[in-house]
Short mmCIF file of C-alpha atoms in Angstrom, two decimals:
data_model
loop_
_atom_site.label_atom_id
_atom_site.label_comp_id
_atom_site.label_asym_id
_atom_site.label_seq_id
_atom_site.Cartn_x
_atom_site.Cartn_y
_atom_site.Cartn_z
CA MET A 26 -5.33 -25.89 -9.91
CA ARG A 27 -2.82 -24.10 -7.68
CA ILE A 28 -2.42 -20.33 -7.46
CA LEU A 29 0.32 -18.19 -5.92
CA HIS A 30 -1.29 -14.90 -4.87
CA THR A 31 0.86 -11.89 -3.98
CA SER A 32 0.49 -8.11 -4.11
CA ASP A 33 1.78 -4.76 -2.89
CA TRP A 34 5.46 -5.20 -3.65
CA HIS A 35 6.08 -1.43 -3.55
CA VAL A 36 9.43 -1.74 -5.32
CA GLY A 37 11.31 1.56 -5.11
CA LYS A 38 10.10 2.28 -1.59
CA VAL A 39 12.24 4.74 0.36
CA LEU A 40 11.74 4.46 4.12
CA LYS A 41 12.60 7.68 5.96
CA GLY A 42 15.29 8.43 3.38
CA ARG A 43 16.68 4.87 3.27
CA GLY A 44 16.28 2.94 0.00
CA ARG A 45 15.20 -0.70 0.19
CA HIS A 46 16.50 -1.89 -3.17
CA ASP A 47 18.55 -4.79 -1.81
CA GLU A 48 15.67 -5.89 0.43
CA HIS A 49 13.30 -6.03 -2.51
CA ILE A 50 15.74 -8.14 -4.49
CA ARG A 51 15.95 -10.65 -1.62
CA VAL A 52 12.18 -10.65 -1.01
CA LEU A 53 11.22 -11.18 -4.64
CA ALA A 54 13.91 -13.84 -5.04
CA GLN A 55 12.23 -15.66 -2.16
CA VAL A 56 8.83 -15.33 -3.87
CA VAL A 57 10.35 -16.93 -6.98
CA GLU A 58 11.86 -19.75 -4.90
CA ILE A 59 8.43 -20.42 -3.37
CA ALA A 60 6.95 -20.57 -6.86
CA ARG A 61 9.59 -23.09 -7.89
CA ALA A 62 8.88 -25.23 -4.84
CA GLU A 63 5.06 -24.99 -4.94
CA ARG A 64 4.74 -25.20 -8.74
CA PRO A 65 1.58 -23.08 -9.10
CA ASP A 66 -0.36 -23.12 -12.35
CA LEU A 67 -1.07 -19.41 -12.02
CA VAL A 68 0.64 -16.47 -10.28
CA ILE A 69 -1.55 -13.43 -9.56
CA ILE A 70 0.07 -10.11 -8.58
CA ALA A 71 -2.84 -7.94 -7.38
CA GLY A 72 -1.40 -4.45 -7.85
CA ASP A 73 1.15 -1.98 -6.48
CA LEU A 74 4.23 -3.44 -8.09
CA TYR A 75 5.85 -0.04 -7.59
CA ASP A 76 5.79 2.47 -4.76
CA THR A 77 5.51 5.49 -7.05
CA ALA A 78 3.93 6.28 -10.40
CA ALA A 79 7.37 7.22 -11.76
CA PRO A 80 9.63 4.28 -10.83
CA THR A 81 13.36 4.47 -11.33
CA ALA A 82 15.21 2.34 -13.86
CA ASP A 83 16.50 0.17 -10.99
CA ALA A 84 12.97 -0.41 -9.70
CA THR A 85 11.73 -1.30 -13.18
CA ARG A 86 14.61 -3.71 -13.62
CA VAL A 87 13.78 -5.47 -10.32
CA VAL A 88 10.09 -5.85 -11.24
CA THR A 89 10.59 -7.05 -14.82
CA ARG A 90 13.23 -9.58 -13.75
CA ALA A 91 10.97 -10.89 -10.98
CA LEU A 92 8.02 -11.25 -13.36
CA SER A 93 10.21 -13.02 -15.92
CA ALA A 94 11.58 -15.37 -13.27
CA LEU A 95 8.05 -16.22 -12.10
CA ARG A 96 7.03 -16.99 -15.69
CA GLN A 97 10.09 -19.21 -16.10
CA THR A 98 8.83 -21.45 -13.29
CA GLY A 99 6.17 -22.63 -15.75
CA ALA A 100 3.31 -20.71 -14.15
CA GLN A 101 1.04 -18.40 -16.06
CA VAL A 102 1.49 -14.88 -14.66
CA VAL A 103 -1.21 -12.20 -14.47
CA VAL A 104 -0.52 -8.69 -13.13
CA ILE A 105 -2.88 -5.76 -12.46
CA GLY A 106 -2.10 -2.13 -11.62
CA GLY A 107 -2.62 -0.69 -8.15
CA ASN A 108 -3.16 2.84 -6.84
CA HIS A 109 0.59 3.43 -6.51
CA ASP A 110 1.23 2.26 -10.08
CA ASN A 111 0.92 4.33 -13.23
CA GLY A 112 -1.67 2.24 -15.05
CA PRO A 113 -1.09 3.63 -18.56
CA ALA A 114 2.68 3.30 -18.10
CA LEU A 115 2.22 -0.35 -17.11
CA ASP A 116 0.07 -0.89 -20.17
CA ALA A 117 2.88 0.54 -22.28
CA LEU A 118 4.90 -2.51 -21.20
CA ARG A 119 2.28 -4.91 -22.56
CA PRO A 120 4.21 -5.72 -25.78
CA TRP A 121 7.19 -6.80 -23.64
CA ALA A 122 4.88 -8.69 -21.25
CA GLU A 123 3.09 -10.53 -24.06
CA ALA A 124 6.42 -11.52 -25.62
CA ALA A 125 7.46 -12.89 -22.21
CA GLY A 126 4.16 -14.76 -21.80
CA ILE A 127 2.92 -12.43 -19.04
CA VAL A 128 -0.57 -10.91 -18.90
CA LEU A 129 -0.42 -7.27 -17.78
CA ARG A 130 -3.47 -5.09 -17.14
CA GLY A 131 -2.40 -1.70 -15.83
CA ALA A 132 -5.64 0.21 -16.23
CA VAL A 133 -9.26 -0.22 -17.27
CA ARG A 134 -9.49 0.62 -20.96
CA ASP A 135 -12.30 0.81 -23.50
CA LYS A 136 -12.63 -2.94 -24.14
CA ALA A 137 -14.26 -4.78 -21.26
CA ASP A 138 -13.55 -8.22 -22.72
CA GLU A 139 -9.77 -7.79 -22.40
CA LEU A 140 -10.21 -7.73 -18.60
CA LEU A 141 -11.39 -11.37 -18.68
CA ILE A 142 -8.39 -13.69 -19.00
CA THR A 143 -8.89 -17.37 -19.84
CA GLY A 144 -6.49 -20.26 -19.55
CA GLU A 145 -5.99 -23.94 -18.97
CA THR A 146 -3.60 -25.74 -16.63
CA ALA A 147 -1.23 -28.49 -17.71
CA GLY A 148 -3.67 -30.91 -16.09
CA GLY A 149 -6.56 -29.71 -18.26
CA GLU A 150 -8.39 -27.49 -15.70
CA LYS A 151 -10.02 -24.55 -17.46
CA TRP A 152 -10.07 -21.21 -15.64
CA GLN A 153 -11.15 -17.64 -16.24
CA LEU A 154 -9.94 -14.60 -14.33
CA VAL A 155 -11.58 -11.18 -14.10
CA THR A 156 -8.86 -8.53 -13.70
CA LEU A 157 -9.85 -5.19 -12.18
CA PRO A 158 -6.95 -2.73 -11.80
CA PHE A 159 -7.30 0.13 -9.33
CA LEU A 160 -9.89 2.70 -10.34
CA SER A 161 -10.05 6.22 -8.96
CA GLN A 162 -13.51 7.57 -8.26
CA ARG A 163 -13.43 9.63 -11.45
CA TYR A 164 -12.34 6.73 -13.65
CA ALA A 165 -14.88 4.39 -12.06
CA ILE A 166 -17.56 6.64 -13.53
CA ARG A 167 -15.80 6.74 -16.90
CA ALA A 168 -15.45 2.96 -16.97
CA ALA A 169 -19.15 2.55 -16.28
CA GLU A 170 -19.94 4.90 -19.15
CA MET A 171 -17.46 3.18 -21.52
CA TYR A 172 -19.15 -0.15 -20.98
CA GLU A 173 -22.58 1.44 -21.43
CA LEU A 174 -23.83 0.27 -18.08
CA THR A 175 -27.12 1.75 -16.93
CA ALA A 176 -27.38 4.55 -14.38
CA ALA A 177 -23.77 5.69 -14.59
CA GLU A 178 -24.48 9.00 -12.85
CA ALA A 179 -21.73 10.69 -10.88
CA SER A 180 -24.09 10.85 -7.91
CA GLN A 181 -23.74 7.13 -7.38
CA THR A 182 -21.15 5.99 -4.91
CA TYR A 183 -17.81 4.49 -5.82
CA ALA A 184 -19.05 1.16 -4.45
CA ASP A 185 -22.06 1.27 -6.79
CA HIS A 186 -19.84 1.68 -9.84
CA ILE A 187 -17.45 -1.08 -8.76
CA ALA A 188 -20.37 -3.46 -8.11
CA ARG A 189 -21.79 -2.85 -11.56
CA LEU A 190 -18.41 -3.25 -13.24
CA ILE A 191 -17.74 -6.55 -11.48
CA GLU A 192 -21.21 -7.80 -12.37
CA ARG A 193 -20.56 -6.93 -16.02
CA LEU A 194 -17.08 -8.45 -16.10
CA SER A 195 -18.13 -11.71 -14.41
CA ASP A 196 -21.20 -12.35 -16.53
CA LYS A 197 -19.55 -15.50 -18.00
CA PHE A 198 -19.04 -17.12 -14.59
CA ASP A 199 -21.99 -19.44 -15.24
CA GLN A 200 -20.03 -21.71 -17.60
CA PRO A 201 -19.87 -25.30 -16.29
CA GLY A 202 -16.52 -26.95 -15.63
CA VAL A 203 -14.56 -23.68 -15.40
CA ILE A 204 -12.82 -22.28 -12.31
CA ASN A 205 -13.96 -18.67 -11.80
CA LEU A 206 -11.37 -16.27 -10.41
CA LEU A 207 -11.26 -12.53 -9.80
CA THR A 208 -8.46 -10.17 -8.84
CA ALA A 209 -8.87 -6.52 -7.84
CA HIS A 210 -7.08 -3.71 -6.05
CA LEU A 211 -9.71 -2.52 -3.56
CA THR A 212 -10.50 -1.62 0.04
CA ILE A 213 -13.20 -3.92 1.44
CA VAL A 214 -15.45 -2.73 4.26
CA GLY A 215 -14.47 -4.42 7.51
CA ALA A 216 -10.99 -5.48 6.39
CA SER A 217 -7.96 -4.41 8.45
CA ALA A 218 -5.48 -1.94 7.01
CA GLY A 219 -1.88 -2.99 7.22
CA GLY A 220 -0.63 0.37 8.49
CA GLY A 221 1.32 1.78 5.56
CA GLU A 222 -1.31 2.23 2.85
CA ARG A 223 -2.02 5.54 1.15
CA GLU A 224 -4.80 6.91 3.36
CA ALA A 225 -6.61 8.81 0.61
CA HIS A 226 -7.34 5.52 -1.17
CA THR A 227 -8.40 3.51 1.90
CA ILE A 228 -10.87 5.91 3.53
CA MET A 229 -14.56 5.05 3.50
CA GLY A 230 -15.20 6.83 0.17
CA TYR A 231 -13.13 4.10 -1.48
CA ALA A 232 -14.35 1.17 0.62
CA VAL A 233 -16.72 -1.30 -1.02
CA PRO A 234 -18.73 -4.11 0.58
CA ALA A 235 -17.66 -7.70 -0.06
CA THR A 236 -21.11 -8.30 -1.52
CA VAL A 237 -19.80 -6.89 -4.83
CA PHE A 238 -18.17 -10.28 -5.50
CA PRO A 239 -20.21 -12.98 -7.27
CA ARG A 240 -21.22 -16.05 -5.29
CA ASN A 241 -20.01 -18.35 -8.07
CA ALA A 242 -16.41 -17.09 -7.89
CA HIS A 243 -14.10 -19.84 -6.65
CA TYR A 244 -11.46 -17.39 -5.35
CA VAL A 245 -11.00 -13.61 -5.19
CA ALA A 246 -7.36 -12.41 -4.98
CA LEU A 247 -7.17 -8.90 -3.54
CA GLY A 248 -4.44 -6.32 -3.26
CA HIS A 249 -4.26 -2.89 -1.59
CA LEU A 250 -4.32 -3.67 2.14
CA HIS A 251 -0.93 -4.81 3.37
CA ARG A 252 -2.04 -7.28 6.06
CA ALA A 253 -2.68 -10.87 4.96
CA GLN A 254 -6.28 -11.73 5.84
CA GLN A 255 -9.40 -13.53 4.84
CA VAL A 256 -12.44 -11.40 4.02
CA ILE A 257 -15.99 -12.42 4.94
CA SER A 258 -17.61 -12.58 1.52
CA PRO A 259 -20.11 -14.55 -0.59
CA CYS A 260 -17.09 -16.43 -2.03
CA PRO A 261 -13.53 -17.26 -0.83
CA THR A 262 -11.81 -13.86 -0.70
CA ARG A 263 -8.37 -12.93 0.59
CA TYR A 264 -5.73 -10.23 0.79
CA SER A 265 -2.26 -11.70 0.37
CA GLY A 266 -0.67 -8.73 2.12
CA SER A 267 2.68 -7.22 1.24
CA PRO A 268 5.77 -9.50 1.16
CA LEU A 269 7.59 -6.95 3.32
CA ALA A 270 6.61 -4.35 5.91
CA VAL A 271 6.32 -1.14 3.91
CA ASP A 272 6.33 1.27 6.88
CA PHE A 273 6.62 1.19 10.67
CA GLY A 274 2.87 0.89 11.06
CA GLU A 275 3.25 -2.62 9.62
CA GLU A 276 5.97 -3.93 11.90
CA GLU A 277 3.63 -6.50 13.50
CA ASN A 278 2.42 -7.89 10.15
CA ILE A 279 3.60 -11.34 9.09
CA SER A 280 4.79 -10.91 5.50
CA SER A 281 3.78 -13.77 3.23
CA VAL A 282 2.35 -14.96 -0.06
CA ALA A 283 -0.81 -17.05 -0.35
CA ILE A 284 -0.85 -20.52 -1.91
CA VAL A 285 -4.36 -21.45 -3.04
CA ASP A 286 -5.58 -24.87 -4.14
CA VAL A 287 -8.95 -24.66 -5.87
CA ALA A 288 -11.16 -26.86 -8.04
CA VAL A 289 -14.57 -26.53 -9.65
CA ASP A 290 -16.16 -28.84 -7.09
CA LYS A 291 -14.04 -28.08 -4.02
CA ALA A 292 -13.72 -25.06 -1.76
CA ALA A 293 -10.50 -23.08 -2.06
CA ARG A 294 -7.84 -24.07 0.47
CA VAL A 295 -5.44 -21.26 1.35
CA ARG A 296 -2.16 -21.32 3.27
CA ASP A 297 0.27 -18.49 3.84
CA VAL A 298 3.97 -19.00 3.19
CA PRO A 299 6.11 -16.51 5.18
CA ILE A 300 8.57 -14.18 3.46
CA THR A 301 11.61 -13.39 5.59
CA GLY A 302 13.97 -11.59 3.21
CA ALA A 303 13.35 -8.03 4.43
CA ILE A 304 14.98 -6.26 7.35
CA ALA A 305 12.64 -6.14 10.36
CA LEU A 306 11.06 -2.84 11.42
CA ARG A 307 10.92 -2.14 15.15
CA THR A 308 9.75 0.69 17.43
CA VAL A 309 11.67 1.33 20.63
CA ARG A 310 11.15 3.98 23.28
CA GLY A 311 12.96 5.24 26.35
CA THR A 312 15.39 7.76 27.77
CA LEU A 313 18.88 8.04 26.32
CA GLU A 314 20.11 5.86 29.17
CA GLN A 315 17.51 3.21 28.36
CA LEU A 316 18.13 3.42 24.62
CA ALA A 317 21.81 2.75 25.21
CA THR A 318 20.84 -0.81 26.23
CA VAL A 319 18.87 -1.55 23.03
CA ASN A 320 20.50 -4.28 20.95
CA LEU A 321 18.73 -4.54 17.57
CA PRO A 322 21.55 -4.26 15.02
CA ASP A 323 19.60 -6.07 12.28
CA ALA A 324 16.44 -3.93 12.29
CA TRP A 325 15.39 -0.52 11.05
CA LEU A 326 14.28 1.46 14.07
CA ARG A 327 11.67 4.07 14.92
CA VAL A 328 12.74 5.67 18.19
CA LEU A 329 10.37 7.45 20.57
CA VAL A 330 12.59 9.39 22.94
CA ARG A 331 11.46 10.07 26.49
CA GLU A 332 13.45 13.31 26.81
CA LYS A 333 12.60 16.99 26.50
CA PRO A 334 13.21 18.40 23.00
CA ARG A 335 16.59 20.03 22.52
CA VAL A 336 19.08 20.77 19.77
CA GLY A 337 21.25 17.74 19.00
CA LEU A 338 18.93 15.14 20.55
CA ARG A 339 18.42 13.34 17.23
CA GLU A 340 22.15 13.10 16.67
CA ASP A 341 22.68 11.70 20.17
CA VAL A 342 20.07 9.00 19.49
CA GLN A 343 21.55 8.07 16.13
CA GLU A 344 24.99 7.82 17.66
CA LEU A 345 23.58 5.21 20.05
CA LEU A 346 21.42 3.52 17.40
CA PRO A 347 22.86 3.94 13.88
CA ASN A 348 19.87 2.06 12.39
CA ALA A 349 17.40 4.65 13.72
CA LEU A 350 15.55 5.94 10.65
CA GLU A 351 12.94 7.94 12.56
CA VAL A 352 13.50 9.78 15.85
CA ARG A 353 10.62 11.53 17.59
CA ILE A 354 9.71 12.68 21.07
CA ASP A 355 7.48 10.09 22.74
CA PRO A 356 3.90 11.45 22.53
CA GLU A 357 3.45 10.51 26.18
CA MET A 358 5.97 13.24 27.02
CA MET A 359 3.81 15.92 25.40
CA PRO A 360 1.51 17.91 27.72
CA ASP A 361 -2.13 17.78 26.72
CA ARG A 362 -3.05 21.42 26.17
CA ALA A 363 -5.39 20.97 23.21
CA GLY A 364 -8.49 22.26 24.99
CA GLU A 365 -6.68 25.27 26.37
CA ARG A 366 -5.19 26.12 22.96
CA MET A 367 -8.54 25.87 21.20
CA ALA A 368 -10.16 28.21 23.70
CA GLN A 369 -7.40 30.78 23.25
CA ARG A 370 -6.85 30.53 19.49
CA ALA A 371 -9.45 33.04 18.31
CA GLY A 372 -7.97 36.47 17.59
CA ARG A 373 -4.34 35.49 18.27
CA SER A 374 -1.56 36.47 15.88
CA PRO A 375 0.58 33.94 13.99
CA ARG A 376 3.52 34.75 16.30
CA GLU A 377 1.39 33.96 19.36
CA LEU A 378 0.04 30.77 17.80
CA PHE A 379 3.53 29.59 16.92
CA GLY A 380 4.63 30.38 20.46
CA ASP A 381 1.75 28.24 21.76
CA TYR A 382 2.92 25.42 19.49
CA LEU A 383 6.47 25.60 20.84
CA ASP A 384 5.16 25.69 24.40
CA SER A 385 3.06 22.58 23.71
CA ARG A 386 6.29 20.83 22.69
CA ASP A 387 8.21 22.15 25.70
CA ASN A 388 10.60 23.84 23.28
CA ALA A 389 12.27 26.75 25.03
CA ASP A 390 14.87 27.42 22.30
CA ASP A 391 14.69 31.20 21.71
CA GLY A 392 16.55 30.77 18.41
CA VAL A 393 13.55 28.98 16.89
CA ARG A 394 11.23 31.83 17.88
CA GLU A 395 13.62 34.42 16.49
CA LEU A 396 13.91 32.53 13.20
CA PHE A 397 10.12 32.39 12.93
CA ASP A 398 9.94 36.15 13.54
CA GLU A 399 12.47 36.79 10.75
CA LEU A 400 10.65 34.54 8.28
CA TYR A 401 7.27 35.96 9.23
CA ASP A 402 8.55 39.51 8.75
CA GLU A 403 9.70 38.57 5.23
CA VAL A 404 6.29 37.10 4.38
CA SER A 405 4.47 40.05 5.91
CA THR A 406 6.52 42.44 3.80
CA VAL A 407 5.41 40.62 0.64
CA SER A 408 1.84 40.18 1.89
CA PRO A 409 0.97 43.03 4.29
CA GLY A 410 -2.46 41.60 5.10
CA ALA A 411 -1.08 38.27 6.24
CA GLU A 412 -1.28 38.95 9.99
CA ARG A 413 -4.72 40.53 9.75
CA SER A 414 -6.05 37.55 7.76
CA GLY A 415 -4.48 35.02 10.10
CA VAL A 416 -2.37 33.41 7.31
#
C-alpha cells in the first residue's frame, strides 16, 4: 500500500504580526495535488492542523476543505490532534468527519479500541493503524488509568506512560497478513527539532525513547517536530516535518510530505516530495548601508542590524526592506557584561538594575530612563514595599 504522511500544518499561524492565510491555501493545495498524482491508499495527518487551540473561522474553513479534498482523491484519511490543537474541539467535528469519510481522533478518550483504525486498500491489502493524539503529562496518567493499565502512578515518567499505552494499543499487531501502522504526536529522544516548536512540549520531560514503538510495526508516522527526518527505531519511523517553515528558526528546513510504500513482507520505502507554496523565510544582517543592497523581495525577513540602538532604527530598516517582519540588533553588537552584572546585582534597586540593562544594550536614551522612573513611581505608590522586596 502507499501512504502520504504529513503533519504540523499550523493553519492560522501569524508570523510576527503577519497572517499566512494565503500561503496555507497554496501549500495545502499542493499537498492535495501530490495526493492526486501519487494516488496513496491512505493519508495520515499526524497532528497540529491548527496553530492555536481556538482557530478562526477562516482557519477552520481551510483545514476542512483540505481534508475533504484529500478524501476526494480516493485515499482514506486519518487525522490525529497535536499539542497546538484543541483535542475535544476536534472530536466535536467527528460527525462531520465521519459523514465525509474521514477518521478524526482529536484526543484520547475512554475507549481504547477506537484508537485502532482498520482498513483495506482497493488492492486487498489489510492494514491497521494505532492513532495516538498528543497527550499532556497529566492526561497521560489519566489515559493509563482509564485503560486499567498496571502501575499507573504519577511518579512514573511521561515516557513510561506512553510506552505502556502504545503497548496496549498495538497488542493486535501479531495478526498475519496485516500491515501494522502507528501515528503519534511525540518528541523522540535524539531527533532534531525544526526550530519553531512549542518549547514546553519538546523539552526532555516530554521526550520518549524510540524503543516505545513495537518491532512488528511496518511504519510509524510522527508529527510534532517540524524537520523531516528518519528516526533510529526498532521499526521504520519518520517525522514528515511541516509543509512550510513555521518560524525563522526553520528557514533552512526543506518543507515536504513523505510518500511511503509498504507491504507485509517488504521494508517501508520512503521518499520526500518538496512543498514550495510558502514564502521563504530568510535572516539577513548588516549595517544600514549593507542592508540597502539586500534584494529579497519574495521572502519574509528577519533583520539583525549592526548599528547602535536608537529611536527610529526599526522604521529606517523597514523603509529599506518592506518585507522585514522582525528587526533586532545583531547580538554580536552587544557587549558581554553578564559576569559583571551578576556580581553587582545583589542589593541594587530596580532603577539601578534597569539602568544596567540599558547600558548593556548601549541605550543612552534618557527618555526611556525617565519613563521607567515614572512607571516605577506609580507602582511604588500602589505597593510601597516594592523597592525593598526587589520587585
